[in-house]
Amino acid sequence: LVRGRSMLPTLRDGDRLLVRYGRLPRIDELAVVRFGATTVIKRLSLQDGDEWWFSRDNPTEGTDSWTRGMPCVTSDVLGTAVARIWPGTRRL
């Protein structure tokens, strides 16, 4: 379930996503990421060894690893979003 406006226009507040867990992520995919004490959906933008930098699609809302100056490790990338399943189905 998407909360917030940091991924507009790709995702909207209230969208429900189909997430695939346990798969190796790729650059430019939308991923569920453990970010400190929260879990977020962000776009993977750069991989540097075992670290991933992730971005928000909306530059005026929310935070990402660039604004905080810290990437996450691969084990914090929990899964990748495959499709939006509500409202209306579409592949991501």
N, CA, C and O atoms as a MOPAC input file, in Angstrom:
PM7 MOZYME 1SCF
protein

 N      0.85000 1    -1.16900 1     0.00000 1
 C      0.00000 1     0.00000 1     0.00000 1
 C      0.90100 1     1.24000 1     0.00000 1
 O      1.73300 1     1.41300 1     0.89100 1
 N      0.72900 1     2.08200 1    -0.99000 1
 C      1.54800 1     3.28100 1    -1.12300 1
 C      0.98000 1     4.38000 1    -0.23300 1
 O     -0.22800 1     4.62100 1    -0.22500 1
 N      1.84500 1     5.03700 1     0.50500 1
 C      1.46100 1     6.18000 1     1.34100 1
 C      2.35800 1     7.34900 1     0.98500 1
 O      3.57900 1     7.21100 1     0.91800 1
 N      1.74900 1     8.49100 1     0.76000 1
 C      2.52100 1     9.68900 1     0.47000 1
 C      2.58200 1     9.99500 1    -1.01600 1
 O      2.02200 1     9.27900 1    -1.84500 1
 N      3.28400 1    11.09000 1    -1.32900 1
 C      3.33100 1    11.58200 1    -2.70300 1
 C      4.74000 1    11.60500 1    -3.28300 1
 O      4.97000 1    12.23900 1    -4.31300 1
 N      5.68300 1    10.92700 1    -2.64100 1
 C      7.07000 1    10.99000 1    -3.10800 1
 C      7.31000 1    10.25400 1    -4.42600 1
 O      8.33300 1    10.48000 1    -5.07100 1
 N      6.39600 1     9.38500 1    -4.83600 1
 C      6.59100 1     8.62900 1    -6.07700 1
 C      5.67200 1     9.08400 1    -7.20500 1
 O      5.56000 1     8.40700 1    -8.22700 1
 N      5.00700 1    10.23900 1    -7.02300 1
 C      4.20800 1    10.79700 1    -8.11400 1
 C      5.12200 1    11.16800 1    -9.27400 1
 O      6.22400 1    11.64200 1    -8.99600 1
 N      4.78400 1    11.00400 1   -10.50400 1
 C      3.49600 1    10.58100 1   -11.02000 1
 C      3.36000 1     9.06900 1   -11.19700 1
 O      2.29200 1     8.60000 1   -11.59000 1
 N      4.40400 1     8.30000 1   -10.92000 1
 C      4.37000 1     6.85300 1   -11.13200 1
 C      3.36800 1     6.16500 1   -10.22100 1
 O      2.57100 1     5.34400 1   -10.67400 1
 N      3.40600 1     6.49800 1    -8.94000 1
 C      2.50800 1     5.89800 1    -7.95000 1
 C      1.78700 1     6.99400 1    -7.19400 1
 O      2.32300 1     8.08300 1    -6.99200 1
 N      0.57000 1     6.69600 1    -6.77800 1
 C     -0.22200 1     7.65900 1    -6.01300 1
 C     -0.53200 1     7.09500 1    -4.63000 1
 O     -0.53200 1     5.88300 1    -4.41900 1
 N     -0.79200 1     7.99800 1    -3.70300 1
 C     -1.20500 1     7.60900 1    -2.36100 1
 C     -2.43500 1     6.70500 1    -2.47300 1
 O     -3.42000 1     7.07300 1    -3.11300 1
 N     -2.37800 1     5.53400 1    -1.85800 1
 C     -3.49100 1     4.59200 1    -1.89600 1
 C     -3.33700 1     3.48100 1    -2.91500 1
 O     -4.09400 1     2.51100 1    -2.87200 1
 N     -2.37800 1     3.58700 1    -3.83700 1
 C     -2.15300 1     2.49100 1    -4.78700 1
 C     -1.75100 1     1.23500 1    -4.02400 1
 O     -1.05200 1     1.29400 1    -3.01200 1
 N     -2.20800 1     0.10900 1    -4.53300 1
 C     -1.79800 1    -1.18700 1    -3.97500 1
 C     -0.91900 1    -1.87800 1    -5.00000 1
 O     -1.23800 1    -1.91600 1    -6.18800 1
 N      0.19900 1    -2.42800 1    -4.52200 1
 C      1.19700 1    -3.00500 1    -5.41600 1
 C      1.35600 1    -4.49900 1    -5.21400 1
 O      1.19300 1    -5.00900 1    -4.10600 1
 N      1.67300 1    -5.19300 1    -6.29100 1
 C      2.08600 1    -6.58500 1    -6.23000 1
 C      3.60300 1    -6.56100 1    -6.13500 1
 O      4.27700 1    -6.03100 1    -7.01800 1
 N      4.14300 1    -7.13700 1    -5.05900 1
 C      5.58800 1    -7.09100 1    -4.80200 1
 C      6.14900 1    -8.50000 1    -4.84600 1
 O      5.58100 1    -9.43100 1    -4.27600 1
 N      7.26800 1    -8.63900 1    -5.53000 1
 C      7.95800 1    -9.92500 1    -5.59400 1
 C      9.15300 1    -9.87300 1    -4.63900 1
 O     10.04100 1    -9.03100 1    -4.77600 1
 N      9.15400 1   -10.78100 1    -3.68100 1
 C     10.22200 1   -10.83300 1    -2.67700 1
 C     11.25000 1   -11.90100 1    -3.04800 1
 O     10.93100 1   -12.88300 1    -3.71800 1
 N     12.49400 1   -11.69000 1    -2.59900 1
 C     13.53800 1   -12.68900 1    -2.76400 1
 C     14.18300 1   -12.73200 1    -4.13400 1
 O     14.84800 1   -13.71700 1    -4.45800 1
 N     14.01800 1   -11.72700 1    -4.93400 1
 C     14.59600 1   -11.65900 1    -6.26700 1
 C     15.66700 1   -10.57900 1    -6.27800 1
 O     15.51900 1    -9.56400 1    -5.59700 1
 N     16.73000 1   -10.77300 1    -7.02600 1
 C     17.77500 1    -9.76000 1    -7.09900 1
 C     17.23200 1    -8.51800 1    -7.80700 1
 O     16.69900 1    -8.62300 1    -8.91100 1
 N     17.35900 1    -7.36000 1    -7.19200 1
 C     16.85000 1    -6.12500 1    -7.80400 1
 C     17.76100 1    -5.64000 1    -8.91800 1
 O     18.92300 1    -6.03500 1    -9.02100 1
 N     17.19200 1    -4.76200 1    -9.75800 1
 C     17.94700 1    -4.15000 1   -10.84900 1
 C     17.76700 1    -2.63100 1   -10.80100 1
 O     16.78200 1    -2.12300 1   -10.26700 1
 N     18.72500 1    -1.93600 1   -11.36100 1
 C     18.65300 1    -0.48100 1   -11.43800 1
 C     17.39400 1    -0.06300 1   -12.18400 1
 O     17.01900 1    -0.69200 1   -13.17400 1
 N     16.75000 1     0.97900 1   -11.72100 1
 C     15.54900 1     1.61000 1   -12.26300 1
 C     14.26100 1     0.88600 1   -11.88200 1
 O     13.18100 1     1.32300 1   -12.28000 1
 N     14.34100 1    -0.20500 1   -11.12600 1
 C     13.12200 1    -0.85900 1   -10.65500 1
 C     12.60200 1    -0.15100 1    -9.41300 1
 O     13.35500 1     0.49800 1    -8.68600 1
 N     11.29800 1    -0.28800 1    -9.18300 1
 C     10.70300 1     0.18500 1    -7.93600 1
 C     10.87100 1    -0.91000 1    -6.90500 1
 O     10.56200 1    -2.07200 1    -7.16800 1
 N     11.36000 1    -0.54500 1    -5.73300 1
 C     11.66100 1    -1.55100 1    -4.72300 1
 C     11.11300 1    -1.14900 1    -3.36600 1
 O     10.99100 1     0.03300 1    -3.04500 1
 N     10.78900 1    -2.16100 1    -2.58100 1
 C     10.43100 1    -1.96300 1    -1.17600 1
 C     11.74600 1    -2.02500 1    -0.40400 1
 O     12.46000 1    -3.02700 1    -0.43500 1
 N     12.04600 1    -0.92200 1     0.29200 1
 C     13.34800 1    -0.75700 1     0.93300 1
 C     13.16600 1    -0.43900 1     2.40800 1
 O     12.33600 1     0.38900 1     2.78400 1
 N     13.95200 1    -1.10800 1     3.23300 1
 C     14.01100 1    -0.76700 1     4.65600 1
 C     14.92900 1     0.43600 1     4.78900 1
 O     16.10900 1     0.37400 1     4.44400 1
 N     14.36900 1     1.54000 1     5.29800 1
 C     15.10200 1     2.81000 1     5.36700 1
 C     15.01300 1     3.31700 1     6.79200 1
 O     14.06600 1     4.01300 1     7.15900 1
 N     16.01100 1     2.96200 1     7.59700 1
 C     15.95400 1     3.29100 1     9.02100 1
 C     14.83000 1     2.50600 1     9.68300 1
 O     14.77700 1     1.28100 1     9.57300 1
 N     13.93200 1     3.20700 1    10.36900 1
 C     12.82400 1     2.55500 1    11.07600 1
 C     11.58400 1     2.40400 1    10.20500 1
 O     10.56100 1     1.91500 1    10.68300 1
 N     11.64800 1     2.81500 1     8.93200 1
 C     10.47300 1     2.74100 1     8.06500 1
 C     10.73800 1     1.83800 1     6.86400 1
 O     11.88000 1     1.49000 1     6.56500 1
 N      9.66300 1     1.47400 1     6.19000 1
 C      9.74200 1     0.73100 1     4.94500 1
 C      9.13200 1     1.61000 1     3.86700 1
 O      8.02200 1     2.11700 1     4.03100 1
 N      9.85600 1     1.79600 1     2.75500 1
 C      9.43600 1     2.72400 1     1.71200 1
 C      9.45500 1     2.04700 1     0.34700 1
 O     10.09500 1     1.01200 1     0.16300 1
 N      8.74800 1     2.64300 1    -0.60000 1
 C      8.84100 1     2.21900 1    -1.99700 1
 C      9.55900 1     3.32700 1    -2.74600 1
 O      9.11400 1     4.47500 1    -2.74900 1
 N     10.67600 1     2.98100 1    -3.38400 1
 C     11.50100 1     3.96600 1    -4.08900 1
 C     12.08100 1     3.33800 1    -5.35100 1
 O     12.00600 1     2.12400 1    -5.54300 1
 N     12.65400 1     4.16400 1    -6.19800 1
 C     13.29200 1     3.70400 1    -7.42800 1
 C     14.78100 1     3.46600 1    -7.16400 1
 O     15.47300 1     4.35100 1    -6.66000 1
 N     15.26600 1     2.28300 1    -7.50000 1
 C     16.69100 1     1.99100 1    -7.33900 1
 C     17.44900 1     2.72000 1    -8.44300 1
 O     17.17800 1     2.52000 1    -9.62700 1
 N     18.39300 1     3.56200 1    -8.05300 1
 C     19.04100 1     4.40600 1    -9.05800 1
 C     20.52900 1     4.12900 1    -9.25700 1
 O     21.07900 1     4.47900 1   -10.30100 1
 N     21.18700 1     3.51400 1    -8.29000 1
 C     22.61300 1     3.24600 1    -8.43600 1
 C     23.00900 1     2.12000 1    -7.48900 1
 O     22.59400 1     2.08900 1    -6.33000 1
 N     23.81800 1     1.19700 1    -8.00100 1
 C     24.36800 1     0.14500 1    -7.15500 1
 C     25.86700 1     0.33000 1    -7.09200 1
 O     26.53300 1     0.50800 1    -8.11100 1
 N     26.39100 1     0.28600 1    -5.86600 1
 C     27.82100 1     0.41700 1    -5.64000 1
 C     28.23800 1    -0.71700 1    -4.71400 1
 O     28.17500 1    -0.59000 1    -3.49100 1
 N     28.66400 1    -1.82400 1    -5.30700 1
 C     29.00000 1    -2.99500 1    -4.50300 1
 C     27.74500 1    -3.56500 1    -3.86400 1
 O     26.80100 1    -3.93900 1    -4.55900 1
 N     27.73700 1    -3.62900 1    -2.52800 1
 C     26.58300 1    -4.14700 1    -1.78400 1
 C     25.63500 1    -3.03000 1    -1.34800 1
 O     24.73700 1    -3.26800 1    -0.53900 1
 N     25.82000 1    -1.82800 1    -1.86600 1
 C     24.97300 1    -0.70000 1    -1.46900 1
 C     24.11300 1    -0.23800 1    -2.63900 1
 O     24.53700 1    -0.25800 1    -3.79500 1
 N     22.89000 1     0.18100 1    -2.30600 1
 C     21.94500 1     0.70700 1    -3.29000 1
 C     21.56900 1     2.13500 1    -2.91800 1
 O     21.26100 1     2.43000 1    -1.76300 1
 N     21.59800 1     3.01300 1    -3.91300 1
 C     21.08600 1     4.36100 1    -3.76700 1
 C     19.71100 1     4.37400 1    -4.41500 1
 O     19.54100 1     3.87000 1    -5.52500 1
 N     18.74200 1     4.94000 1    -3.73900 1
 C     17.37600 1     4.94800 1    -4.26600 1
 C     16.81700 1     6.36500 1    -4.26400 1
 O     17.18900 1     7.20300 1    -3.44300 1
 N     15.90700 1     6.60600 1    -5.21400 1
 C     15.39300 1     7.94700 1    -5.45500 1
 C     13.87500 1     7.98300 1    -5.38500 1
 O     13.20700 1     6.96000 1    -5.53700 1
 N     13.35400 1     9.14900 1    -5.15700 1
 C     11.91800 1     9.40700 1    -5.25100 1
 C     11.65200 1     9.94700 1    -6.64800 1
 O     12.53400 1    10.56600 1    -7.24300 1
 N     10.46600 1     9.72800 1    -7.17900 1
 C     10.12700 1    10.25100 1    -8.50300 1
 C      9.67200 1    11.70800 1    -8.44200 1
 O      9.76100 1    12.42800 1    -9.43700 1
 N      9.18900 1    12.14100 1    -7.28600 1
 C      8.69500 1    13.50500 1    -7.11100 1
 C      9.76100 1    14.30800 1    -6.35400 1
 O      9.95500 1    14.09100 1    -5.15800 1
 N     10.44800 1    15.22500 1    -7.02900 1
 C     11.54900 1    15.93700 1    -6.37700 1
 C     11.12400 1    16.91500 1    -5.28300 1
 O     11.97500 1    17.42700 1    -4.55600 1
 N      9.82100 1    17.18500 1    -5.15200 1
 C      9.37000 1    18.14900 1    -4.14300 1
 C      8.75400 1    17.49700 1    -2.91200 1
 O      8.34200 1    18.20000 1    -1.98900 1
 N      8.68300 1    16.16400 1    -2.88000 1
 C      8.05100 1    15.45800 1    -1.75800 1
 C      8.94400 1    14.33800 1    -1.23900 1
 O      9.61400 1    13.66200 1    -2.01900 1
 N      8.95500 1    14.14500 1     0.06300 1
 C      9.61100 1    12.99800 1     0.67100 1
 C     11.12800 1    13.07000 1     0.69600 1
 O     11.73400 1    14.10200 1     0.40600 1
 N     11.71900 1    11.93900 1     1.05200 1
 C     13.17600 1    11.82700 1     1.12600 1
 C     13.62000 1    10.57400 1     0.38200 1
 O     12.80800 1     9.71500 1     0.03900 1
 N     14.90000 1    10.49100 1     0.14600 1
 C     15.48800 1     9.31200 1    -0.47000 1
 C     16.92400 1     9.18900 1     0.01900 1
 O     17.35000 1     9.94900 1     0.88800 1
 N     17.66400 1     8.25100 1    -0.52600 1
 C     19.04000 1     8.07800 1    -0.03600 1
 C     19.92700 1     9.24900 1    -0.42700 1
 O     20.93700 1     9.49100 1     0.23300 1
 N     19.58500 1     9.98200 1    -1.47600 1
 C     20.37800 1    11.13800 1    -1.89000 1
 C     20.17900 1    12.29900 1    -0.92400 1
 O     21.14600 1    12.97800 1    -0.57800 1
 N     18.95400 1    12.54200 1    -0.48400 1
 C     18.71600 1    13.66500 1     0.43100 1
 C     19.29100 1    13.38100 1     1.81300 1
 O     19.68600 1    14.30500 1     2.52500 1
 N     19.33800 1    12.12600 1     2.18900 1
 C     19.91600 1    11.76600 1     3.49100 1
 C     21.39500 1    11.44700 1     3.40200 1
 O     22.06600 1    11.31900 1     4.42500 1
 N     21.90800 1    11.31800 1     2.18800 1
 C     23.32900 1    11.04200 1     2.00500 1
 C     23.74900 1     9.66000 1     2.44200 1
 O     24.88800 1     9.45600 1     2.86100 1
 N     22.82300 1     8.69300 1     2.34500 1
 C     23.16700 1     7.33600 1     2.74500 1
 C     22.41400 1     6.30000 1     1.92100 1
 O     21.19600 1     6.38800 1     1.76700 1
 N     23.13900 1     5.32100 1     1.39300 1
 C     22.49300 1     4.23000 1     0.66600 1
 C     21.99600 1     3.16400 1     1.64600 1
 O     22.16400 1     3.29800 1     2.85800 1
 N     21.39000 1     2.11700 1     1.11400 1
 C     21.04400 1     0.95800 1     1.93200 1
 C     21.82400 1    -0.23700 1     1.40600 1
 O     22.28300 1    -0.22900 1     0.26400 1
 N     21.97200 1    -1.24800 1     2.22000 1
 C     22.65200 1    -2.46900 1     1.78800 1
 C     21.64300 1    -3.37500 1     1.09100 1
 O     20.43500 1    -3.23400 1     1.28400 1
 N     22.14000 1    -4.30000 1     0.28700 1
 C     21.27800 1    -5.18200 1    -0.50000 1
 C     20.26000 1    -5.90800 1     0.37000 1
 O     19.12800 1    -6.11800 1    -0.06600 1
 N     20.62900 1    -6.29400 1     1.57700 1
 C     19.68200 1    -7.01100 1     2.44400 1
 C     18.51200 1    -6.13900 1     2.88200 1
 O     17.50200 1    -6.66200 1     3.35300 1
 N     18.62600 1    -4.81400 1     2.73700 1
 C     17.52100 1    -3.91500 1     3.05400 1
 C     16.58600 1    -3.69400 1     1.87300 1
 O     15.54700 1    -3.05300 1     2.02600 1
 N     16.93700 1    -4.21400 1     0.69400 1
 C     16.02600 1    -4.19200 1    -0.45200 1
 C     15.17300 1    -5.45700 1    -0.32400 1
 O     15.62600 1    -6.55500 1    -0.64500 1
 N     13.93600 1    -5.29100 1     0.14600 1
 C     13.09400 1    -6.42600 1     0.50600 1
 C     12.40300 1    -7.07800 1    -0.67800 1
 O     12.17800 1    -8.28900 1    -0.66900 1
 N     12.06300 1    -6.30300 1    -1.69300 1
 C     11.37300 1    -6.84600 1    -2.85700 1
 C     11.22600 1    -5.78100 1    -3.92100 1
 O     11.52800 1    -4.60900 1    -3.69600 1
 N     10.75300 1    -6.20500 1    -5.09300 1
 C     10.54300 1    -5.26300 1    -6.18300 1
 C      9.06800 1    -5.25000 1    -6.57300 1
 O      8.39700 1    -6.28100 1    -6.56000 1
 N      8.58300 1    -4.06700 1    -6.91700 1
 C      7.18900 1    -3.91800 1    -7.31900 1
 C      7.03500 1    -4.40900 1    -8.75200 1
 O      7.76600 1    -3.97700 1    -9.64300 1
 N      6.08800 1    -5.30700 1    -8.97000 1
 C      5.85200 1    -5.89500 1   -10.28000 1
 C      4.71500 1    -5.17900 1   -11.00000 1
 O      4.79700 1    -4.91600 1   -12.20000 1
 N      3.63700 1    -4.86000 1   -10.24700 1
 C      2.46400 1    -4.24300 1   -10.86400 1
 C      1.66200 1    -3.47800 1    -9.83100 1
 O      1.71800 1    -3.76100 1    -8.63400 1
 N      0.91600 1    -2.50300 1   -10.32300 1
 C     -0.09000 1    -1.86200 1    -9.48300 1
 C     -1.35300 1    -2.69000 1    -9.66400 1
 O     -1.78100 1    -2.92400 1   -10.79400 1
 N     -1.95800 1    -3.13900 1    -8.56100 1
 C     -3.14600 1    -3.98500 1    -8.67600 1
 C     -4.42900 1    -3.24600 1    -8.31600 1
 O     -5.52500 1    -3.75800 1    -8.54600 1
 N     -4.30400 1    -2.04200 1    -7.75100 1
 C     -5.49400 1    -1.23300 1    -7.47700 1
 C     -5.08700 1     0.22200 1    -7.35300 1
 O     -4.06900 1     0.46700 1    -6.70600 1
 N     -5.73800 1     1.16600 1    -7.87800 1
 C     -6.93500 1     1.02100 1    -8.72900 1
 C     -6.51700 1     0.73700 1   -10.16400 1
 O     -5.67700 1     1.44900 1   -10.71500 1
 N     -7.06800 1    -0.25200 1   -10.75100 1
 C     -6.70600 1    -0.65000 1   -12.11700 1
 C     -5.35100 1    -1.32100 1   -12.14100 1
 O     -4.42800 1    -0.88200 1   -11.45600 1
 N     -5.22500 1    -2.35300 1   -12.90200 1
 C     -3.96900 1    -3.10800 1   -12.96800 1
 C     -3.08300 1    -2.56000 1   -14.08200 1
 O     -3.54900 1    -2.29100 1   -15.18900 1
 N     -1.80600 1    -2.39900 1   -13.77000 1
 C     -0.82700 1    -2.07600 1   -14.80500 1
 C      0.55300 1    -2.49200 1   -14.34100 1
 O      0.87800 1    -2.41000 1   -13.15600 1
 N      1.36200 1    -2.94200 1   -15.29100 1
 C      2.74900 1    -3.34400 1   -14.98700 1
 C      3.56700 1    -2.09900 1   -14.70700 1
 O      3.29800 1    -1.03100 1   -15.25700 1
 N      4.56300 1    -2.23900 1   -13.85300 1
 C      5.44900 1    -1.12100 1   -13.52400 1
 C      6.77400 1    -1.23200 1   -14.23600 1
 O      7.63800 1    -0.37100 1   -14.07100 1

